[in-house]
Amino acid sequence: VGNRQVHLVIENDENRAYYLRRGEPSKSRWYDAQWNEDFHHVMHTLASGEIAGYYVDYRENTIEHFGKSLTKGFSYMGEWSGYRGRNRGEDSKGLHATAFVAFLQNHDQVGNRPMGDRITAIADRCAVRAMTEIFLLSPQPPLLFMGQEYAVDKPFPFFCDLSPELGPVVAEGRRRHFEEAPYFKELYDLDLMPDPADEETFQSAIIDLSQLNEPERREWHALHKRLLNIRRKYIWPRIKGVTVDDAWYKVIGPKCILAGWRLNDGSGLTLLANLGPDNAPCIEVPDGVTVYTTSDNTLEEARRGVLPPWSVAWLLKGSE
C-alpha cells in the first residue's frame, strides 16, 4: 500500500474482544476498530423509544447500557442477551477507546429497516441533537452516514443489483423476515416495502442536494461543523493511548449520566447529560472548563439543581 495509512474496521456484533487486542498474532486477531453496535442500539433506543428486535436488550437499565457502551465500548461483556437467548460478548478491559467507532446511523441500521427510515424521521429532533452532541465529542471515533450532517430524513431503503432470478428471492426473504417481527407488521404496511432490485429504489435513496440549502439543513450542518472543530481542538490531540480502563461513568438519574475519561496529557474530560424529555434533578456538577453545552444556560440550571431535557455539557479539567 506504499505510504498509505490503512485502518481495518470490522463488524463484530458478538463483541469478541480478541479481534481488537494488540499482541502476538497467535494470541489475537488485530483490527484497529469495530462498529460499536451496543452504543448505536442504546442511543437509538433512547432517541426513538423503539424496543423491538435487538433493541429489546436495551429496554431495561437503558441508561446503564448507555454509560457502559460509551465508556467501555461493549455493554454486553458476557451477560445474558434476551434477544439472542444466550450470553454475549467478552470483557473489553485494556482495549483502546479508539477501538470503538461511535455512530447513530449507518447503511445497515437504516437500510435494514422495512422502509429505510432514518433516525431523524422517527425520533424527536432534540433527542437526535443530544446524541449527536455526545458521539461526536466522545473519545470514540465517530462515523457519519451520508446526509446525516444535514439531518436528511429522506429514506435510504435497501437496494441491490442482482440477477433477475435472485432479485425476487432477496425481496421475498426480506418480506418474510419483517413479517415475523410483530412490531414491524404493526408499524408498516409491508405491501409498500420497496423492491430491492428495482432501480427506482436505488434512485429514491439519492439525496436531493438542492434541499441542503434549506435553513434547517444549514443549521444542522453548522452544528456538526462546530462539534467537529471542538473535537479537533480539544479531544483528538488527547486521546492517543487512552483505554477503556481510563474511563468511568455514574448514573445520576433515570435518564441522566455523568461520565469521564483520563486523557493522555493528564487532563480529565467529563460529560454531564440528561437524555430524556423532562427536566431532571441534578445532584452533581463536574468541575472544569466548559468545552460545549447544548445551550448557554445548561450548566447554570444544573448548578441550580435542574438538568433541562435533552441537555449535554462537556468539560475539560487540568489542561493547559
Coordinates of C-alpha atoms in Angstrom, one line a residue:
V1 CA 0.0 0.0 0.0
G2 CA 3.0 2.3 -0.2
N3 CA 2.8 5.2 2.3
R4 CA -1.0 5.0 2.7
Q5 CA -2.3 4.6 6.2
V6 CA -4.8 1.8 6.3
H7 CA -7.3 1.2 9.2
L8 CA -9.1 -2.1 9.4
V9 CA -12.5 -1.7 10.9
I10 CA -14.8 -4.7 11.4
E11 CA -18.4 -5.5 12.1
N12 CA -18.2 -7.5 15.3
D13 CA -21.7 -7.9 16.7
E14 CA -20.7 -10.7 19.0
N15 CA -18.4 -8.3 21.0
R16 CA -15.3 -10.5 20.7
A17 CA -12.6 -8.5 22.3
Y18 CA -9.8 -10.7 20.9
Y19 CA -10.3 -9.2 17.5
L20 CA -9.3 -5.8 18.9
R21 CA -6.4 -6.8 21.2
R22 CA -2.9 -5.8 20.2
G23 CA -0.4 -8.6 20.8
E24 CA 1.2 -11.7 19.4
P25 CA -0.6 -12.9 16.2
S26 CA -1.1 -16.3 17.8
K27 CA -3.0 -14.8 20.7
S28 CA -5.0 -12.1 19.0
R29 CA -6.6 -11.0 15.7
W30 CA -5.8 -7.4 15.5
Y31 CA -8.1 -4.9 13.8
D32 CA -7.9 -1.2 14.5
A33 CA -11.6 -0.8 15.5
Q34 CA -15.1 -2.1 15.2
W35 CA -18.5 -0.5 14.8
N36 CA -19.9 0.0 18.3
E37 CA -23.2 -1.8 17.9
D38 CA -24.1 -1.5 21.6
F39 CA -23.6 2.2 21.6
H40 CA -25.7 2.6 18.5
H41 CA -28.5 0.4 19.8
V42 CA -28.8 2.2 23.1
M43 CA -28.7 5.7 21.5
H44 CA -31.4 4.6 19.1
T45 CA -33.5 3.2 21.9
L46 CA -33.2 6.4 24.0
A47 CA -33.9 8.7 21.0
S48 CA -36.7 6.8 19.3
G49 CA -38.3 4.7 22.1
E50 CA -38.1 1.6 20.0
I51 CA -37.6 -1.7 21.9
A52 CA -38.4 -4.2 19.2
G53 CA -35.9 -6.7 17.8
Y54 CA -32.4 -6.5 19.1
Y55 CA -33.3 -3.2 20.8
V56 CA -35.2 -5.2 23.4
D57 CA -31.8 -6.0 25.1
Y58 CA -31.6 -2.2 26.0
R59 CA -35.2 -1.8 27.2
E60 CA -34.2 -2.2 30.9
N61 CA -31.4 -0.3 32.6
T62 CA -31.1 1.7 29.4
I63 CA -29.0 4.5 30.9
E64 CA -26.6 1.9 32.4
H65 CA -26.2 0.4 28.9
F66 CA -25.6 3.9 27.6
G67 CA -22.9 4.7 30.2
K68 CA -21.2 1.3 29.8
S69 CA -21.1 1.4 26.0
L70 CA -19.9 5.0 25.9
T71 CA -17.0 4.4 28.3
K72 CA -16.2 0.7 28.0
G73 CA -17.1 0.1 24.3
F74 CA -19.0 -3.1 24.9
S75 CA -22.1 -3.0 27.0
Y76 CA -22.6 -6.8 26.8
M77 CA -19.4 -8.5 28.1
G78 CA -20.7 -12.0 28.7
E79 CA -24.1 -11.0 30.1
W80 CA -27.3 -12.8 29.1
S81 CA -28.9 -11.4 25.9
G82 CA -32.7 -12.0 25.9
Y83 CA -32.9 -11.3 22.2
R84 CA -30.3 -14.0 21.4
G85 CA -31.2 -16.4 24.1
R86 CA -27.6 -16.8 25.2
N87 CA -24.7 -14.9 26.8
R88 CA -22.9 -12.4 24.5
G89 CA -19.6 -10.6 24.5
E90 CA -16.2 -10.5 26.1
D91 CA -14.5 -8.2 28.6
S92 CA -13.2 -5.0 26.9
K93 CA -10.6 -4.4 29.6
G94 CA -7.4 -2.8 28.2
L95 CA -8.9 -2.0 24.8
H96 CA -8.2 1.4 23.3
A97 CA -11.1 3.9 23.3
T98 CA -10.4 4.4 19.6
A99 CA -11.2 0.7 19.0
F100 CA -14.9 1.5 19.0
V101 CA -16.5 3.5 16.2
A102 CA -19.5 5.5 17.5
F103 CA -22.4 6.1 15.2
L104 CA -26.0 7.0 15.3
Q105 CA -26.7 5.8 11.7
N106 CA -25.1 3.7 9.1
H107 CA -26.1 1.9 5.9
D108 CA -27.0 -1.3 7.8
Q109 CA -29.1 0.3 10.6
V110 CA -31.0 2.5 8.2
G111 CA -31.2 0.3 5.1
N112 CA -32.3 -2.8 7.0
R113 CA -35.5 -1.2 8.2
P114 CA -38.5 -2.0 6.0
M115 CA -38.8 1.5 4.5
G116 CA -35.2 2.7 5.2
D117 CA -36.3 5.4 7.5
R118 CA -33.6 7.5 9.2
I119 CA -33.4 8.4 12.9
T120 CA -34.5 12.0 12.1
A121 CA -37.8 10.6 10.7
I122 CA -38.6 8.5 13.8
A123 CA -37.1 10.5 16.7
D124 CA -37.5 13.9 18.2
R125 CA -35.0 16.4 16.8
C126 CA -33.9 17.3 20.4
A127 CA -33.1 13.7 21.1
V128 CA -31.1 13.3 17.9
R129 CA -29.2 16.5 18.6
A130 CA -28.3 15.3 22.1
M131 CA -27.0 12.0 20.8
T132 CA -25.0 13.9 18.1
E133 CA -23.5 16.2 20.8
I134 CA -22.3 13.1 22.6
F135 CA -21.0 10.8 20.0
L136 CA -19.2 13.5 18.0
L137 CA -17.2 14.6 21.1
S138 CA -16.6 11.2 22.9
P139 CA -13.1 9.7 22.6
Q140 CA -14.6 7.0 20.3
P141 CA -14.0 7.9 16.7
P142 CA -17.3 9.0 15.1
L143 CA -18.9 7.8 11.9
L144 CA -21.4 9.9 10.0
F145 CA -23.8 8.4 7.4
M146 CA -24.3 10.3 4.2
G147 CA -26.6 13.3 4.7
Q148 CA -26.6 12.9 8.5
E149 CA -24.8 16.2 9.0
Y150 CA -27.7 18.0 7.3
A151 CA -30.4 16.0 9.2
V152 CA -31.5 14.5 5.9
D153 CA -34.6 12.4 6.6
K154 CA -35.2 11.1 3.1
P155 CA -35.4 7.2 3.4
F156 CA -32.4 5.1 2.5
P157 CA -34.1 1.8 1.5
F158 CA -32.2 -1.4 1.0
F159 CA -31.3 -1.9 -2.7
C160 CA -29.2 -4.4 -4.7
D161 CA -28.2 -5.1 -8.3
L162 CA -28.8 -8.8 -8.7
S163 CA -29.8 -11.2 -11.5
P164 CA -33.5 -11.4 -12.5
E165 CA -33.6 -14.8 -10.8
L166 CA -32.0 -13.8 -7.5
G167 CA -33.6 -10.4 -7.0
P168 CA -37.1 -11.7 -6.2
V169 CA -35.7 -14.2 -3.8
V170 CA -34.0 -11.4 -1.8
A171 CA -37.2 -9.4 -1.8
E172 CA -39.2 -12.3 -0.6
G173 CA -36.7 -13.1 2.1
R174 CA -36.8 -9.6 3.5
R175 CA -40.5 -9.6 3.5
R176 CA -40.7 -12.9 5.4
H177 CA -38.1 -11.5 7.9
F178 CA -40.2 -8.5 8.7
E179 CA -43.5 -10.4 8.8
E180 CA -42.0 -12.5 11.6
A181 CA -41.5 -9.3 13.7
P182 CA -44.8 -8.1 15.2
Y183 CA -43.5 -4.6 15.7
F184 CA -42.7 -4.0 12.0
K185 CA -46.0 -5.6 11.0
E186 CA -47.9 -3.1 13.2
L187 CA -45.7 -0.1 12.2
Y188 CA -45.5 -0.6 8.5
D189 CA -47.6 -1.7 5.6
L190 CA -45.2 -4.3 4.2
D191 CA -47.0 -4.3 0.9
L192 CA -45.5 -0.9 0.3
M193 CA -41.9 -2.1 1.1
P194 CA -39.7 -1.1 -1.9
D195 CA -38.4 -3.8 -4.2
P196 CA -34.6 -4.0 -3.5
A197 CA -33.9 -4.9 -7.2
D198 CA -35.9 -2.1 -8.7
E199 CA -33.8 0.8 -10.0
E200 CA -36.4 3.2 -8.6
T201 CA -35.5 2.0 -5.1
F202 CA -31.9 2.9 -5.7
Q203 CA -32.8 6.3 -7.2
S204 CA -35.0 7.1 -4.2
A205 CA -32.1 6.8 -1.9
I206 CA -30.1 9.6 -3.6
I207 CA -30.0 12.8 -1.7
D208 CA -31.6 15.8 -3.3
L209 CA -28.6 18.3 -3.0
S210 CA -30.9 21.3 -3.5
Q211 CA -32.5 20.6 -0.1
L212 CA -29.3 21.1 1.7
N213 CA -29.7 24.9 1.3
E214 CA -32.8 24.9 3.4
P215 CA -32.4 26.8 6.7
E216 CA -32.9 23.8 9.0
R217 CA -30.4 21.7 7.0
R218 CA -27.8 24.5 7.2
E219 CA -28.4 24.8 10.9
W220 CA -27.7 21.1 11.4
H221 CA -24.6 21.3 9.2
A222 CA -23.3 24.3 11.3
L223 CA -23.8 22.2 14.4
H224 CA -21.8 19.3 13.0
K225 CA -19.0 21.7 11.9
R226 CA -18.9 23.3 15.3
L227 CA -18.8 19.9 17.1
L228 CA -16.1 18.5 14.8
N229 CA -14.0 21.7 15.2
I230 CA -14.2 21.3 19.0
R231 CA -13.3 17.6 18.7
R232 CA -10.3 18.5 16.5
K233 CA -9.1 21.2 19.0
Y234 CA -9.8 19.6 22.4
I235 CA -10.4 15.9 22.1
W236 CA -8.4 14.4 19.2
P237 CA -5.0 15.6 20.4
R238 CA -5.5 14.0 23.8
I239 CA -7.0 10.5 23.1
K240 CA -4.0 8.6 21.7
G241 CA -3.3 5.7 24.0
V242 CA -6.4 6.2 26.1
T243 CA -8.1 2.9 27.0
V244 CA -11.4 1.9 28.4
D245 CA -9.7 1.5 31.8
D246 CA -9.2 5.3 31.8
A247 CA -13.0 5.8 31.7
W248 CA -15.8 5.7 34.2
Y249 CA -19.5 6.5 34.4
K250 CA -22.1 7.1 37.0
V251 CA -25.9 7.1 36.6
I252 CA -27.2 10.1 38.4
G253 CA -30.9 9.8 37.4
P254 CA -33.3 7.6 35.4
K255 CA -32.1 9.3 32.2
C256 CA -29.1 11.2 33.5
I257 CA -25.4 10.3 33.2
L258 CA -22.0 11.5 34.4
A259 CA -19.1 10.1 32.5
G260 CA -15.4 10.8 32.4
W261 CA -12.0 9.9 30.8
R262 CA -8.4 10.5 31.9
L263 CA -6.7 11.7 28.8
N264 CA -3.1 11.3 27.7
D265 CA -1.9 14.7 28.9
G266 CA -3.3 14.1 32.4
S267 CA -6.4 16.2 31.8
G268 CA -9.9 14.9 32.6
L269 CA -12.8 15.0 30.1
T270 CA -16.3 14.9 31.7
L271 CA -19.8 14.6 30.2
L272 CA -23.0 15.6 32.0
A273 CA -26.2 14.7 30.2
N274 CA -29.9 14.4 30.6
L275 CA -31.1 12.0 27.9
G276 CA -34.8 12.3 28.5
P277 CA -37.7 14.7 27.5
D278 CA -38.3 16.1 31.0
N279 CA -36.4 18.2 33.5
A280 CA -34.3 16.1 35.9
P281 CA -32.8 16.8 39.3
C282 CA -29.1 17.4 39.1
I283 CA -27.2 16.1 42.1
E284 CA -23.7 16.6 40.8
V285 CA -22.0 19.1 38.5
P286 CA -18.4 18.4 37.5
D287 CA -15.5 20.9 37.6
G288 CA -13.6 22.1 34.6
V289 CA -13.6 24.5 31.7
T290 CA -16.7 24.3 29.5
V291 CA -15.9 22.8 26.1
Y292 CA -19.5 22.5 24.9
T293 CA -23.1 22.9 26.1
T294 CA -26.4 22.4 24.4
S295 CA -27.5 25.9 25.5
D296 CA -25.8 28.8 27.2
N297 CA -27.7 28.2 30.4
T298 CA -27.3 24.4 30.6
L299 CA -24.7 24.4 33.4
E300 CA -26.3 27.4 35.2
E301 CA -29.5 25.4 35.5
A302 CA -27.6 22.3 36.5
R303 CA -25.9 24.2 39.3
R304 CA -29.3 25.3 40.5
G305 CA -30.3 21.6 40.7
V306 CA -32.1 21.0 37.4
L307 CA -30.9 19.4 34.2
P308 CA -33.0 20.6 31.2
P309 CA -34.4 18.0 28.8
W310 CA -32.0 16.5 26.3
S311 CA -29.2 18.6 27.6
V312 CA -25.5 17.9 27.2
A313 CA -22.4 19.5 28.7
W314 CA -18.7 18.6 28.1
L315 CA -16.0 19.9 30.4
L316 CA -12.2 19.6 30.5
K317 CA -10.2 19.9 33.7
G318 CA -6.5 20.1 34.3
S319 CA -5.4 21.0 30.7
E320 CA -3.2 23.9 29.8

